[in-house]
Amino acid sequence: MHAKEGREQPPLVTIEHVSKSFGAVRAVDDVSLTIREGEFFALLGPSGCGKTSLMRMIAGFGEPDRGRILLAGHDVTHVPPHKRPVNMMFQNYALFPHLNVFENVAFGLREEGVAKHEIFARVAEALRLVQMQPFAERKPQALSGGQKQRVALARAIVKRPKLLLLDEPLAALDRRLREETQEELKHLQKSLGIAFLVVTHDQDEAMMMADRIAVMQAGKVLQTGTPADLYERPANRAVARFIGDTNVIDPEIRARLDGRALVAADGVAFEIHTGPARDFSLGIRPEKLRVLEPQGSIPGAVVIEGVVEQRLYRGDVTELRVRTAQHVWRVAMLNASRQSTFVPDVGARIEIAFSPHDVMVLPE
Amino acid sequence: MRMSRFNIVSLVFGIAFLYLPILIVVTYSFNASKLVTVWGGFSTQWYRALLSNAPLIDAAWVSLRVALASALGATIIGTMAALALRRHRRFMGRGLFAFMLFAPLVLPEIMTGLSLLLLFVALDWDRGYWTVTLAHMAFTTSFVALVVDARLADLDPSCEEAARDLGATAFSAFRRVTLPMISPAVAAGFLLAFTLSLDDLVIASFTSGPGATTLPMRLYGQMRLGVTPEINAASTVLIVGVTLLVIVASRLTRRHRQA
Amino acid sequence: MRVRPVILVPFLWLALFFLAPLAIVLRLAFSESAQARPPYRPVFAWADGWQVWLEKVKALGLSNFEAMLDEPLYADAFFSSVGLAAAGTLLVLLIAYPLAYAIARAPRDRRLFLLTLIVVPFWTSFLIRIYAWIALSKPEGLINHALKSLGLIDAPLPLFGNHLAIIIGIAYSYLPFMVLPLYATLEKLDWSLEDAARDLGATRLRAFWRVTFPQTWRGIIAGVLLVFVPALGEFIVPDLLGGSDTLMIGKVLWSEFFGNRDWPLASALAVMLLLLLALPLAVLRVLEDRRETV
């Protein structure tokens, strides 16, 4: 829903064909992106994919070798960082150790030359937003990881930037705190109305928080879209692999006609929509596979026979590895009830089934 | 990370400031002209002159002997002192011990020289080769102790405990485990003591006597009279010698660290 | 308790060659000068016993210290020593800080090499380095020669035989002492802090001044003391580079000792020098203690 609202907003940041190399390594390779006003945008990718380099260029640290960056319609490609209406929350927070919490948050306002009483009011307001007023006099060394994160956030938003950059904002927090903070960040972003750009390697984090996500690999953007787009309609094999678990299989193509194809997996044929793609593989999410009960059947489903090789109990789901004629399939069975209906044992011969509508076509 | 222009300028300026004067001394030691500002062509005549400068050669020998003997002594006592300080956390007078060990590091050399001379006078010892050697031993011991102490601080005490656990006596554990581990630092300490002794003018001037004029004392006497190509040549020999020594030493310690 | 040789040997050594000499200097500082060999008459005799000593302390010969106060030469020497050492230290700081900063910001694999470059001159003879400056800075030396032949100056610049020469000489000889502690502090800093400051609206220079510089106080103080303390008692630099009118304690002490053979006065000067050094050394001590507790 937010995504739909976001799409109607005018563009805030436009990145046009930006490239950047470090020595022989092309860190960012001809990237074009648009971030809209008020949007929560995530750059997702493994470490070294160029997402941090791209973000640093938006902040003004390092200029692109080629291409340009527009911010609210102005070309800021060569504007130094201190003159950009963009603030950043650094990965390890980069709190100034010689200044207390209040002075850390006031730093940017003092640089701007804001009047004393206004500094006081705005810092107090920012600290209130992140619930850190009681710690104003503390030095950063005396704060916990979560508290440091809040101070870093307050320091970045107190300047009322048009865009807030967050470099792996939750990487240093433990799991429980991370989940809480995800919700808080999302809430804060909506209430402030500032566009957020988060860089992360954690797909769950990106899916939870972002309105839109750009998946990056080896300096290139593979796909940009809402979390649901990326999960249900990945543009290619790499995105499907990176977001969620996927069974990726190379099908036997028996016939093609008008964007449709007759394919076969493990010898069982079915028909799918392929669009214009010539070379493709197929992806099926583990939770879209069903295990048929003995003598059970699902109308219209593709049914394949196999043997259970491994059974992993995960709490919410039980995951099976099923060996068929040509593949090993991962099947996720939801443990919806404590009297779970039917979970086959290791070694059992079973049938798995899926609907052709749930098959994702993944171009190379 | 690219370096900013300012940083590069600072580096070039700083390093030029340090090296240019030395390079000029080395260059002009090969000057055929006796004038120090005019380049008169390449020549090694001043090095030949050095070889026939008997007082200078004598002084060099005195310096080498003093440096070798004092560095050996300082290494032994300095290493013992560092061990005593690190291994024994409590003994009578440990505070005084630490003070006496490290205070000389910040004592002006002129004070060290004066006080040691007064000691030798009080003891009624004739000043000469031995008093210089003892004086150098006295002031370099602290430097050796500092270097060895730093290494001991990094050392994992469980290594020696493991040796004891495997049946070694205290002495044997020290000889077979601790000593090899601190030996690069001991070598570095020796080298530091050696070069400090070779370099010292002030303390030697106080504590030396007839017949034991060290090289810096002799050079100092000539430098006061002005800049000459011969001193340039002598300086070059000293610079090259010490630099080679430092390179060899750093190679040695690096190999040790890799092993 | 067992007496361990590893403690006893260095202990006795240090007592004999550090403590005893200092005590003798102290004793001599209160003695009278004499035309004898050795040229002094002790006030305290070792055989007197403490009661006699107590008597003598009451009637202590402060003549050497009085002489120091009466004769403005000595007071001048102290003041100009402090002034010259301070000026030299400031110059070292100004050269060393950008240098240490540049090394700390150099690529990781180059830092050790650059640091070695800075330290190597420390190993070559102090005397020779000072001598190298004489060759450069004399009126007929290379700097003036070069500037004159380039037509930049008519008369030689006064680089030698004055206060300026001593200040530059101190800067030149003690540069590594300042670079090392500064580098040690700078190297530990988190450079993303400077980025953060720039992101918050500070220019490069402001980011350095408000964020990096305040975090390096400890390194600055350590470096300043490491240079100031030995520079204060310096003899070679003022003797070889300074003029006949430049006074520093080290030089005055030397000439009282070797020239006038006034050993007690020289000792009294040494005691004063020690007292002068006590303050900065106490500061250093406090600093070290604090570093250990943090």
Coordinates of N, CA and C in Angstrom, one line a residue, chain A residues 134-233:
Chain A
P134 N 17.0 11.0 28.6 CA 17.7 10.9 29.9 C 19.2 10.7 29.7
F135 N 19.7 10.4 28.5 CA 21.1 10.1 28.3 C 21.9 11.3 27.7
A136 N 21.3 12.5 27.7 CA 21.9 13.6 27.0 C 23.4 13.9 27.4
E137 N 23.6 13.7 28.7 CA 25.0 14.0 29.2 C 26.0 12.9 29.1
R138 N 25.5 11.7 28.7 CA 26.4 10.6 28.6 C 27.4 10.7 27.5
K139 N 28.6 10.1 27.7 CA 29.5 10.0 26.5 C 29.2 8.7 25.8
P140 N 29.4 8.6 24.5 CA 29.0 7.4 23.7 C 29.6 6.1 24.3
Q141 N 30.8 6.2 24.9 CA 31.4 4.9 25.4 C 30.5 4.3 26.5
A142 N 29.7 5.1 27.1 CA 28.8 4.6 28.2 C 27.5 4.2 27.8
L143 N 27.3 4.0 26.5 CA 26.0 3.6 25.9 C 26.0 2.2 25.4
S144 N 24.9 1.5 25.4 CA 24.8 0.2 24.8 C 24.7 0.3 23.3
G145 N 24.8 -0.8 22.6 CA 24.7 -0.8 21.2 C 23.4 -0.2 20.7
G146 N 22.3 -0.6 21.3 CA 21.0 0.0 20.8 C 20.9 1.5 21.1
Q147 N 21.4 1.9 22.2 CA 21.4 3.3 22.5 C 22.2 4.2 21.6
K148 N 23.4 3.6 21.2 CA 24.3 4.3 20.3 C 23.5 4.4 18.9
Q149 N 22.8 3.4 18.5 CA 22.1 3.4 17.3 C 21.1 4.5 17.3
R150 N 20.4 4.7 18.4 CA 19.4 5.7 18.6 C 20.0 7.1 18.5
V151 N 21.2 7.3 19.1 CA 21.8 8.6 19.1 C 22.2 8.9 17.7
A152 N 22.8 7.9 17.0 CA 23.2 8.1 15.6 C 22.0 8.5 14.7
L153 N 20.9 7.9 15.0 CA 19.7 8.2 14.3 C 19.3 9.7 14.6
A154 N 19.3 10.1 15.8 CA 18.9 11.4 16.2 C 19.8 12.4 15.6
R155 N 21.1 12.1 15.6 CA 22.1 13.0 15.0 C 21.8 13.3 13.5
A156 N 21.4 12.2 12.8 CA 21.2 12.3 11.4 C 19.8 13.0 11.1
I157 N 18.8 12.8 11.9 CA 17.5 13.4 11.5 C 17.3 14.8 12.0
V158 N 18.2 15.3 13.0 CA 18.0 16.6 13.6 C 18.2 17.7 12.6
K159 N 18.9 17.4 11.5 CA 19.2 18.4 10.5 C 18.0 18.4 9.4
R160 N 17.0 17.6 9.7 CA 15.9 17.5 8.8 C 16.3 17.4 7.3
P161 N 17.0 16.3 7.0 CA 17.5 16.1 5.6 C 16.3 15.7 4.8
K162 N 16.5 15.9 3.4 CA 15.5 15.4 2.5 C 15.6 13.9 2.4
L163 N 16.8 13.4 2.6 CA 17.0 11.9 2.5 C 17.9 11.5 3.6
L164 N 17.6 10.4 4.2 CA 18.4 9.8 5.3 C 19.0 8.5 4.7
L165 N 20.3 8.4 4.8 CA 21.0 7.2 4.4 C 21.3 6.4 5.6
L166 N 21.1 5.1 5.6 CA 21.4 4.2 6.7 C 22.2 3.1 6.2
D167 N 23.5 3.0 6.7 CA 24.4 2.0 6.2 C 24.4 0.8 7.2
E168 N 23.8 -0.3 6.8 CA 23.6 -1.4 7.6 C 23.2 -1.0 9.0
P169 N 22.0 -0.4 9.2 CA 21.7 0.2 10.5 C 21.5 -0.8 11.6
L170 N 21.3 -2.0 11.3 CA 20.9 -2.9 12.4 C 22.0 -4.0 12.6
A171 N 23.1 -4.0 11.8 CA 24.0 -5.1 11.7 C 24.7 -5.3 13.1
A172 N 24.8 -4.2 13.9 CA 25.6 -4.4 15.1 C 24.7 -4.7 16.3
L173 N 23.4 -4.9 16.0 CA 22.4 -5.2 17.1 C 22.1 -6.7 17.2
D174 N 21.8 -7.2 18.4 CA 21.4 -8.6 18.5 C 20.0 -8.8 17.9
R175 N 19.7 -10.1 17.7 CA 18.5 -10.5 16.9 C 17.2 -9.9 17.4
R176 N 17.0 -10.0 18.7 CA 15.7 -9.5 19.2 C 15.6 -8.0 19.0
L177 N 16.7 -7.3 19.4 CA 16.7 -5.8 19.3 C 16.5 -5.4 17.8
R178 N 17.1 -6.2 16.9 CA 17.0 -5.9 15.5 C 15.5 -5.9 15.1
E179 N 14.8 -6.8 15.5 CA 13.4 -6.9 15.0 C 12.6 -5.8 15.6
E180 N 12.8 -5.4 16.8 CA 12.1 -4.3 17.4 C 12.4 -3.0 16.7
T181 N 13.7 -2.8 16.4 CA 14.2 -1.6 15.8 C 13.7 -1.5 14.4
Q182 N 13.5 -2.6 13.7 CA 13.0 -2.5 12.3 C 11.6 -1.9 12.3
E183 N 10.8 -2.3 13.2 CA 9.4 -1.7 13.3 C 9.5 -0.2 13.7
E184 N 10.4 0.1 14.6 CA 10.5 1.5 15.0 C 11.0 2.4 13.9
L185 N 12.0 1.9 13.2 CA 12.5 2.7 12.1 C 11.4 3.0 11.0
K186 N 10.7 1.9 10.7 CA 9.6 2.0 9.7 C 8.6 3.1 10.2
H187 N 8.2 3.0 11.5 CA 7.3 3.9 12.1 C 7.8 5.3 12.0
L188 N 9.0 5.5 12.4 CA 9.7 6.8 12.5 C 9.7 7.4 11.1
Q189 N 10.0 6.6 10.1 CA 10.1 7.1 8.7 C 8.8 7.6 8.2
K190 N 7.8 6.9 8.5 CA 6.4 7.3 8.1 C 6.0 8.6 8.8
S191 N 6.3 8.7 10.1 CA 5.8 9.9 10.8 C 6.7 11.1 10.5
L192 N 8.0 10.9 10.1 CA 8.8 12.1 9.7 C 8.5 12.5 8.3
G193 N 8.2 11.5 7.5 CA 8.0 11.8 6.1 C 9.2 12.0 5.3
I194 N 10.4 11.7 5.9 CA 11.7 11.8 5.2 C 11.9 10.5 4.4
A195 N 12.5 10.6 3.2 CA 12.8 9.4 2.5 C 14.0 8.7 3.1
F196 N 13.9 7.4 3.3 CA 15.1 6.6 3.9 C 15.7 5.8 2.8
L197 N 17.0 5.7 2.8 CA 17.7 4.7 1.9 C 18.5 3.8 2.8
V198 N 18.2 2.6 2.9 CA 18.9 1.6 3.7 C 19.7 0.7 2.8
V199 N 21.0 0.6 3.3 CA 21.9 -0.4 2.6 C 21.9 -1.6 3.5
T200 N 21.7 -2.8 3.0 CA 21.7 -4.0 3.9 C 22.0 -5.2 3.1
H201 N 22.6 -6.2 3.7 CA 22.8 -7.5 3.1 C 21.8 -8.5 3.5
D202 N 20.9 -8.0 4.4 CA 19.9 -8.9 5.1 C 18.6 -8.8 4.4
Q203 N 18.2 -9.9 3.7 CA 17.0 -9.8 2.9 C 15.7 -9.6 3.8
D204 N 15.7 -10.3 4.9 CA 14.5 -10.1 5.8 C 14.4 -8.7 6.2
E205 N 15.5 -8.0 6.6 CA 15.5 -6.7 7.0 C 14.9 -5.8 5.9
A206 N 15.4 -6.0 4.7 CA 14.9 -5.2 3.5 C 13.4 -5.4 3.3
M207 N 13.0 -6.7 3.3 CA 11.6 -7.0 3.1 C 10.7 -6.4 4.1
M208 N 11.1 -6.5 5.4 CA 10.3 -6.0 6.5 C 10.1 -4.5 6.4
M209 N 11.1 -3.7 6.1 CA 11.1 -2.3 6.2 C 10.7 -1.6 4.9
A210 N 11.3 -2.0 3.8 CA 11.3 -1.2 2.6 C 10.0 -1.2 1.9
D211 N 9.7 0.0 1.3 CA 8.6 0.1 0.3 C 9.0 -0.6 -1.0
R212 N 10.3 -0.2 -1.4 CA 10.8 -0.8 -2.6 C 12.3 -1.2 -2.3
I213 N 12.7 -2.2 -3.1 CA 14.0 -2.7 -2.9 C 14.7 -2.8 -4.3
A214 N 16.0 -2.4 -4.3 CA 16.8 -2.7 -5.5 C 17.8 -3.7 -5.1
V215 N 17.8 -4.8 -5.8 CA 18.8 -5.9 -5.6 C 20.0 -5.7 -6.4
M216 N 21.2 -5.7 -5.8 CA 22.4 -5.4 -6.5 C 23.3 -6.6 -6.4
Q217 N 24.1 -6.8 -7.5 CA 25.1 -7.9 -7.5 C 26.2 -7.4 -8.5
A218 N 27.4 -7.6 -8.0 CA 28.6 -7.2 -8.9 C 28.5 -5.9 -9.5
G219 N 28.0 -4.9 -8.7 CA 28.0 -3.5 -9.3 C 26.7 -3.2 -10.1
K220 N 25.9 -4.1 -10.4 CA 24.7 -3.8 -11.2 C 23.4 -4.0 -10.4
V221 N 22.4 -3.3 -10.8 CA 21.1 -3.5 -10.2 C 20.4 -4.6 -11.0
L222 N 20.0 -5.7 -10.3 CA 19.4 -6.8 -11.0 C 17.9 -6.6 -11.1
Q223 N 17.3 -6.0 -10.1 CA 15.8 -5.8 -10.2 C 15.4 -4.7 -9.1
T224 N 14.4 -3.9 -9.4 CA 13.9 -3.0 -8.5 C 12.4 -3.2 -8.4
G225 N 11.9 -3.3 -7.1 CA 10.5 -3.5 -7.0 C 10.0 -3.6 -5.6
T226 N 8.7 -3.8 -5.4 CA 8.2 -4.0 -4.0 C 8.7 -5.3 -3.5
P227 N 8.7 -5.5 -2.2 CA 9.1 -6.8 -1.7 C 8.3 -8.0 -2.3
A228 N 7.0 -7.8 -2.5 CA 6.1 -8.8 -3.1 C 6.5 -9.1 -4.5
D229 N 6.8 -8.0 -5.3 CA 7.3 -8.2 -6.7 C 8.5 -9.1 -6.7
L230 N 9.5 -8.7 -5.8 CA 10.8 -9.5 -5.8 C 10.6 -10.9 -5.5
Y231 N 9.6 -11.1 -4.5 CA 9.5 -12.5 -4.1 C 8.7 -13.4 -5.0
E232 N 7.6 -12.8 -5.5 CA 6.7 -13.5 -6.4 C 7.1 -13.5 -7.8
R233 N 7.7 -12.4 -8.3 CA 8.1 -12.3 -9.7 C 9.5 -11.9 -9.8

